[in-house]
XYZ file of C-alpha atoms in Angstrom:
92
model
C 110.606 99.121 100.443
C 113.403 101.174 101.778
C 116.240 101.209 104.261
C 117.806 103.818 106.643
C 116.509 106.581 108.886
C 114.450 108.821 107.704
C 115.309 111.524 110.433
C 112.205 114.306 111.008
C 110.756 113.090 108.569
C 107.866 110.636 108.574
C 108.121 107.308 106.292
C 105.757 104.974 105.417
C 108.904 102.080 105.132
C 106.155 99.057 104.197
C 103.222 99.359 102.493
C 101.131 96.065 101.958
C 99.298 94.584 99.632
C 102.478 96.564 97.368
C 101.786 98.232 94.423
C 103.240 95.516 92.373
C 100.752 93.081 93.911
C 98.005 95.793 92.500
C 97.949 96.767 96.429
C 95.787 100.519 96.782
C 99.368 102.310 96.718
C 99.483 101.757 93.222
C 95.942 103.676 92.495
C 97.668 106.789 94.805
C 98.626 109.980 91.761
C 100.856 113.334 91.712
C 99.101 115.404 94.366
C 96.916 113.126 96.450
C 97.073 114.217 99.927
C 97.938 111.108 102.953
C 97.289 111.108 105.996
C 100.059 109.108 108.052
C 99.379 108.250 111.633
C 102.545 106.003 113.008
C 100.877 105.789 116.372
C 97.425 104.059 114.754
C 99.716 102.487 111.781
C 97.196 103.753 109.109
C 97.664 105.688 106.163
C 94.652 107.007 104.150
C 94.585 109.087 101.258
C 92.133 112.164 101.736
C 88.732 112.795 99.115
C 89.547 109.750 97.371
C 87.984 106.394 96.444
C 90.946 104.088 95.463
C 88.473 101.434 94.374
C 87.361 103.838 91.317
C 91.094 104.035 89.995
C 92.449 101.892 87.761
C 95.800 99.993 89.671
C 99.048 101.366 87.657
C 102.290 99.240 86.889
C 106.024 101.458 86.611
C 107.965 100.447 83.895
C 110.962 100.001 86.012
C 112.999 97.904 83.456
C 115.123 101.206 82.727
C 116.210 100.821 86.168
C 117.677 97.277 85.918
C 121.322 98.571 85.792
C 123.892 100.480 87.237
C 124.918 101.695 90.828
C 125.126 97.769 91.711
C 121.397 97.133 91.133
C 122.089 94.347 88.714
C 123.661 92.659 91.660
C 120.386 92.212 93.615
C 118.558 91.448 90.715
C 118.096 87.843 91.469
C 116.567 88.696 95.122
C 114.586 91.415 93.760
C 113.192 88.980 92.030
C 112.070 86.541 94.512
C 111.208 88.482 97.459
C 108.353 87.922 99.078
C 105.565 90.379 100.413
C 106.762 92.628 103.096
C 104.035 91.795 105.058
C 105.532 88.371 105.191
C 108.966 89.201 106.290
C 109.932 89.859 102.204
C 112.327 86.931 102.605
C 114.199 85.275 99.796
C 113.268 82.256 101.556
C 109.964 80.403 101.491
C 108.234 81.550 104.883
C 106.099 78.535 106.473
């Protein structure tokens, strides 16, 4: 997930299923070329079956502090999906 304008350049803001739900983003490596189309909504990555890589988790716990972060760490937390609004609050 991320915030702001991107200007000229095109952004893929929500991905879903996420990476940390084992979504296909997280088989994508270093060099894997994407197509984005905005107008269709797709993204596709190019000569590759994601299906035949193994799903990889970030250690992110370096990350945990500093620059405020430990602030949000609570919502971080608990956010749901982003196809789901990713709402600290339980979506009915």
């Amino acid at each position: 997930r991320m915030s702001g304008a991107s200007g000229k350049v095109p952004a893929a803001i929500h991905l879903t299923p996420e990476a940390v739900d084992g979504g296909p983003i997280a088989r994508i490596k270093d060099g894997d070329i994407i197509r984005l189309d905005a107008e269709a909504g797709t993204l596709e990555v190019l000569g590759v079956d994601l299906n035949s890589r193994e799903a990889v988790k970030a250690d992110l716990s370096a990350n945990a502090q500093g620059t405020g972060r430990e602030l949000f760490a609570a919502f971080r937390a608990i956010a749901g999906r982003a196809d789901q609004g990713a709402s600290i609050f339980e979506v009915v």
